[in-house]
mmCIF file of C-alpha atoms in Angstrom:
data_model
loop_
_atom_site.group_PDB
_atom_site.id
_atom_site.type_symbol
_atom_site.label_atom_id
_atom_site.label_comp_id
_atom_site.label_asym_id
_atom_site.label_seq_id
_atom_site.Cartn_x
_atom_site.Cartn_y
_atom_site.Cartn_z
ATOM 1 C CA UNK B 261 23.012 -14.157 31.847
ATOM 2 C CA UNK B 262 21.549 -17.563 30.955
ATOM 3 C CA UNK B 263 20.573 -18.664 27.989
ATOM 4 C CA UNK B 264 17.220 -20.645 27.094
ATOM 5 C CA UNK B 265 17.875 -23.952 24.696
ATOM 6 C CA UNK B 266 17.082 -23.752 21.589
ATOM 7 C CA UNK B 267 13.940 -26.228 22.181
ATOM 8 C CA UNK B 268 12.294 -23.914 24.842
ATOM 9 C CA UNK B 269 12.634 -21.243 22.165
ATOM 10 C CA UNK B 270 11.089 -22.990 19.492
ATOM 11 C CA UNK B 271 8.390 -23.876 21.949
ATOM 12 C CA UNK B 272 8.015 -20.469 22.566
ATOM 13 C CA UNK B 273 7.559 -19.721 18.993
ATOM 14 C CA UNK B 274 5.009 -22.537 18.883
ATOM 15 C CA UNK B 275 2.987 -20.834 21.538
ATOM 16 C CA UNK B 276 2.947 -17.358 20.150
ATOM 17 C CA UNK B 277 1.962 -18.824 16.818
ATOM 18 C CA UNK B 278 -1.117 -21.021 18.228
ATOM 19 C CA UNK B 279 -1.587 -17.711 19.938
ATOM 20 C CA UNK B 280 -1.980 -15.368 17.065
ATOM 21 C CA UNK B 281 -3.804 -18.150 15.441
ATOM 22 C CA UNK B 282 -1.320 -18.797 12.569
ATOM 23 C CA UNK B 283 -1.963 -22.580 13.141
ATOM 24 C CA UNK B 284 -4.156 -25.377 13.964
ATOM 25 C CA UNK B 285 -4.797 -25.603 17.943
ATOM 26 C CA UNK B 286 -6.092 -29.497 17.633
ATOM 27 C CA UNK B 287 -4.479 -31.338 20.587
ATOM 28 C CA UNK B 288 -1.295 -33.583 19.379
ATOM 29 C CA UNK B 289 -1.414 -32.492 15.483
ATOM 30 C CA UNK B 290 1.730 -32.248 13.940
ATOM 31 C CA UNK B 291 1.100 -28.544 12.964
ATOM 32 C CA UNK B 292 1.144 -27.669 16.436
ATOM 33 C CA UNK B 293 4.711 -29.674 17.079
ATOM 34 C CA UNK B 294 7.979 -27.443 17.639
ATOM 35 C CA UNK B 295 9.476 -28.648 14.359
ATOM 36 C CA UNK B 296 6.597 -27.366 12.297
ATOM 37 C CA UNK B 297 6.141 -24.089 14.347
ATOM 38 C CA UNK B 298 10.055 -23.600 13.017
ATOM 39 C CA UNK B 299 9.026 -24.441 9.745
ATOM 40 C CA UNK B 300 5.957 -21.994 9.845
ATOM 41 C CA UNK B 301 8.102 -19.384 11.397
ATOM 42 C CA UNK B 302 10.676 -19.616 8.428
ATOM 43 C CA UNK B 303 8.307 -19.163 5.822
ATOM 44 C CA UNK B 304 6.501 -16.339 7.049
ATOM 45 C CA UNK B 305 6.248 -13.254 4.884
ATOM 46 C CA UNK B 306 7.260 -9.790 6.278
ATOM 47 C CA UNK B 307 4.584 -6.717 5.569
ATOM 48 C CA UNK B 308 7.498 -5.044 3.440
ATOM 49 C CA UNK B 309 7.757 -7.705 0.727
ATOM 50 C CA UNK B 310 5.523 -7.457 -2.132
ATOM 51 C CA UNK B 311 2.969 -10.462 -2.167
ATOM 52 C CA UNK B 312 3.093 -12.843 -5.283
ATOM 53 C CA UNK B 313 -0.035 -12.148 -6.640
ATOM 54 C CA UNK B 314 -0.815 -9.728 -9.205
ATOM 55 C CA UNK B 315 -2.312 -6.329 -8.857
ATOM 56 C CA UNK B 316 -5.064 -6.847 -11.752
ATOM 57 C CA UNK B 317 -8.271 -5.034 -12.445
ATOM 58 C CA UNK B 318 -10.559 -7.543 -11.701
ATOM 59 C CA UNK B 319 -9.161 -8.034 -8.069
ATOM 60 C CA UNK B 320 -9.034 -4.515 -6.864
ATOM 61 C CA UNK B 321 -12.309 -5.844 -5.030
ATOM 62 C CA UNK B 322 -10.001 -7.864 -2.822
ATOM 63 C CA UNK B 323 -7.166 -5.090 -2.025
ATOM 64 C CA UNK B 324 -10.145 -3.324 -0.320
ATOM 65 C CA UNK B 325 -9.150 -2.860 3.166
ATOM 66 C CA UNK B 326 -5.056 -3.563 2.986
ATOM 67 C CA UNK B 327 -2.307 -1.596 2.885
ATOM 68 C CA UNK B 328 -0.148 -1.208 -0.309
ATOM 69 C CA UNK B 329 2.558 -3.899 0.890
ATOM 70 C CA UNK B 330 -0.383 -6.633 1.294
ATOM 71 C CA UNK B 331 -2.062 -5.846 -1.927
ATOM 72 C CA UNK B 332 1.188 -4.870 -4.551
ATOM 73 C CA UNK B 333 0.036 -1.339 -5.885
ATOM 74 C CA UNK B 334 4.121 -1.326 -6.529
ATOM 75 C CA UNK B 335 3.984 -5.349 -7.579
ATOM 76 C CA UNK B 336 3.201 -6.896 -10.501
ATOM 77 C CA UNK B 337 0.162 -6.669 -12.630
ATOM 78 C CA UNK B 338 -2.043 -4.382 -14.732
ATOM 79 C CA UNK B 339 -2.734 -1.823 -12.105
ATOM 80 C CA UNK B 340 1.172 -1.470 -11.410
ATOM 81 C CA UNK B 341 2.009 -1.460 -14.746
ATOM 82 C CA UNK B 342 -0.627 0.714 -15.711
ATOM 83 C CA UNK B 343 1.171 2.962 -13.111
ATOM 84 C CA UNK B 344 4.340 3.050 -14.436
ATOM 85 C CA UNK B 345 3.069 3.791 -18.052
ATOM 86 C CA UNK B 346 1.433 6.795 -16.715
ATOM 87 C CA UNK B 347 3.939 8.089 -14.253
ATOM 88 C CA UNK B 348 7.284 7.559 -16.262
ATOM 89 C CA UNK B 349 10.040 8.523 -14.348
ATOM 90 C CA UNK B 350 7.547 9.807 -11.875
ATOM 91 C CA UNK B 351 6.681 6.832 -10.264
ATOM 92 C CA UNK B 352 9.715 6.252 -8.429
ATOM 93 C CA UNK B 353 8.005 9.868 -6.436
ATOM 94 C CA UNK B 354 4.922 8.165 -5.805
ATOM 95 C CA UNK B 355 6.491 5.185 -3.680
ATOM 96 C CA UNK B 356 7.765 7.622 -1.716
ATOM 97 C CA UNK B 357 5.019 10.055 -1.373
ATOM 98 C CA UNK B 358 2.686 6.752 -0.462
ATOM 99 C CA UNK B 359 5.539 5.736 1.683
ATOM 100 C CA UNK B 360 2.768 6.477 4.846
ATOM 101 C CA UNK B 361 -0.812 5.555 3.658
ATOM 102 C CA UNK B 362 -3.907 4.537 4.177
ATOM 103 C CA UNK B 363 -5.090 0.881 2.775
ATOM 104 C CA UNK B 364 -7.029 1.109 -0.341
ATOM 105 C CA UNK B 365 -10.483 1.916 -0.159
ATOM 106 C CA UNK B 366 -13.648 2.149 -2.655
ATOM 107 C CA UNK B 367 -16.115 5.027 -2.812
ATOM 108 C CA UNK B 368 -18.382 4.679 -5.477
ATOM 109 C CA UNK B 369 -17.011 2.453 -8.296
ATOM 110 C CA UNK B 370 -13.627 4.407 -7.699
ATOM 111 C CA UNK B 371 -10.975 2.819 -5.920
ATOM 112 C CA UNK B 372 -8.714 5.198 -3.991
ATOM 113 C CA UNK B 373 -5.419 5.304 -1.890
ATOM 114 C CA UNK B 374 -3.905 8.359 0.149
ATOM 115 C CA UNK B 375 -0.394 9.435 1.877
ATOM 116 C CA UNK B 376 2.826 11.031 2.149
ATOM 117 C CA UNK B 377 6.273 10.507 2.533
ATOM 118 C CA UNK B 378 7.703 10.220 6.111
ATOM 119 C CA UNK B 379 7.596 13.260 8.068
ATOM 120 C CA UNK B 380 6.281 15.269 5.072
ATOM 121 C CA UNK B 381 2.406 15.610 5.084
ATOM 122 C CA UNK B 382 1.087 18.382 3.164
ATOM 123 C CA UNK B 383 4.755 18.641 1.085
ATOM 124 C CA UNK B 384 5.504 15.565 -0.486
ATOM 125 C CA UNK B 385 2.476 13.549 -0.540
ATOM 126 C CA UNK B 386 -0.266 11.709 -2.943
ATOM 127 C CA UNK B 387 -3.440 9.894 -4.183
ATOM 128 C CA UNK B 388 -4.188 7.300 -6.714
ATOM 129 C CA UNK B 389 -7.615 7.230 -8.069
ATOM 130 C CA UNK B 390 -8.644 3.498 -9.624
ATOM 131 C CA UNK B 391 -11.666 2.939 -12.173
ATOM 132 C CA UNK B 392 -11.677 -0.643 -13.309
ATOM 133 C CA UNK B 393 -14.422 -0.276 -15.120
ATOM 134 C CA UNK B 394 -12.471 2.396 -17.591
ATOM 135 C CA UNK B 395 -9.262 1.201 -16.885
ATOM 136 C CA UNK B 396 -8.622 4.768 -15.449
ATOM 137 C CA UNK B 397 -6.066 6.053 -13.569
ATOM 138 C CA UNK B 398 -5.551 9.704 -11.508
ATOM 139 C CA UNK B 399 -2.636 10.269 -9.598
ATOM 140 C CA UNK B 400 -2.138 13.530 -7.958
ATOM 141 C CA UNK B 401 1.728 13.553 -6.710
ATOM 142 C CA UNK B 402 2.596 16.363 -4.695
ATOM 143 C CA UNK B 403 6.687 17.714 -4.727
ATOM 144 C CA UNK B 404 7.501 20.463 -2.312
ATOM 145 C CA UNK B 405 4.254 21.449 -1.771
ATOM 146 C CA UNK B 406 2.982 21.734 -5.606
ATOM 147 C CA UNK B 407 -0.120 19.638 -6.687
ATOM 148 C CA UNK B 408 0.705 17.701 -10.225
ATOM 149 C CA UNK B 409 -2.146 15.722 -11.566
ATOM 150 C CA UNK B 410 -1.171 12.678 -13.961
ATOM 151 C CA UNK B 411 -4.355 10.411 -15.433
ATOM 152 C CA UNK B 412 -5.046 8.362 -17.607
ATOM 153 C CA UNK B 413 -6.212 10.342 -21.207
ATOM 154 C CA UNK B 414 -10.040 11.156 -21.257
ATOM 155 C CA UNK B 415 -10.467 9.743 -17.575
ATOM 156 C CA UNK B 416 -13.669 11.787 -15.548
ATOM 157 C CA UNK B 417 -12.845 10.233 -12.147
ATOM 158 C CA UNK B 418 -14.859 11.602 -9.380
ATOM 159 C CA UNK B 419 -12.924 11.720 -6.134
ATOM 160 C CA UNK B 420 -13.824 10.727 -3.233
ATOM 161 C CA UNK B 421 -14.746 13.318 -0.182
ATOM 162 C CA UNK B 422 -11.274 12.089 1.081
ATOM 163 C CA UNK B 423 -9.254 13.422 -1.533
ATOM 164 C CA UNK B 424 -11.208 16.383 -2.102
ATOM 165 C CA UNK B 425 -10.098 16.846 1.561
ATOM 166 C CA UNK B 426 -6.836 16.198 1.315
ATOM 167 C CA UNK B 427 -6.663 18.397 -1.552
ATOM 168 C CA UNK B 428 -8.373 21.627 0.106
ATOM 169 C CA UNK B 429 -6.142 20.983 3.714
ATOM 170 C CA UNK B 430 -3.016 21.039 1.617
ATOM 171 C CA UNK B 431 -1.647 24.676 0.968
ATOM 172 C CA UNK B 432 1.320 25.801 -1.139
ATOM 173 C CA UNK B 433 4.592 25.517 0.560
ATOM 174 C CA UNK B 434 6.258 29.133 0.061
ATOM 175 C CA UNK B 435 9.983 30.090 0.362
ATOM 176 C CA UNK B 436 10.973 31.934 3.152
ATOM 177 C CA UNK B 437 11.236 35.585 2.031
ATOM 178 C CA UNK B 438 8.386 35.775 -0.648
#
């Protein structure tokens, strides 16, 4: 088997980059160089580490669209913390019932994310409700098949037609037998 030298790979890597359009294409700038395609490529962040900025209130806005990896819901922040006020030793479940989801979406002024854990749809699965208006928070965290609804005291959050879905397509799991 022969082997390619390390140059031609870092070429490669140069290529793929301009390709994807992680850099500038401008004939003979340095960003387009080997060297700094191996510098780029060193530095990039993978979709399962949390980003570095926080998960506030006023930037739900710009979560719209990503998926919880991109935007923190698990990070750092007000939102995040606000989570793990609410949830207790509860929100260690909610990773992994959001473990598969949707990216965050807005209906209304509500902002809302939906999914389950791997392989478990309809038996381990859940949905945050966001209103950053209120500061409000809904979580509805599903654990073999049984619907528990945490939120924030006092909070009237309407949910959106997708959770009101998920909600009437998800039916008690029952024990063999009964």
């Amino acid at each position: 088997m022969r082997t390619l030298p390390i140059v031609t790979l870092v070429a490669i890597a140069a290529l793929l980059l301009v390709a994807c359009g992680k850099q500038s294409t401008s004939p003979g700038s340095a960003a387009t160089s080997p060297a700094a395609a191996a510098d780029r490529a060193s530095s990039v962040v993978t979709s399962a580490e949390q980003p570095t900025t926080e998960l506030n209130w006023n930037n739900l806005d710009a979560a719209v669209g990503k998926y919880q990896n991109d935007f923190g819901l698990f990070g750092v922040g007000q939102v995040p913390d606000a989570l793990q006020d609410l949830l207790g030793d509860k929100f260690d479940l909610l990773q992994n019932n959001l473990t598969v989801a949707g990216p965050l979406r807005k209906s209304a002024a509500v902002y809302y994310i939906t999914g389950n854990a791997a392989h478990q749809g309809g038996v381990e699965q859940a949905y945050v409700l966001l209103d950053p208006a209120t500061q409000a928070i809904e979580v509805g965290l599903w654990q073999q098949g049984t619907l528990t609804v945490l939120a924030t005291p006092d909070a009237h959050l309407v949910k959106p037609a997708d959770v009101e879905t998920m909600i009437a397509n998800t039916h008690p799991v029952v024990p063999p037998g009964h």
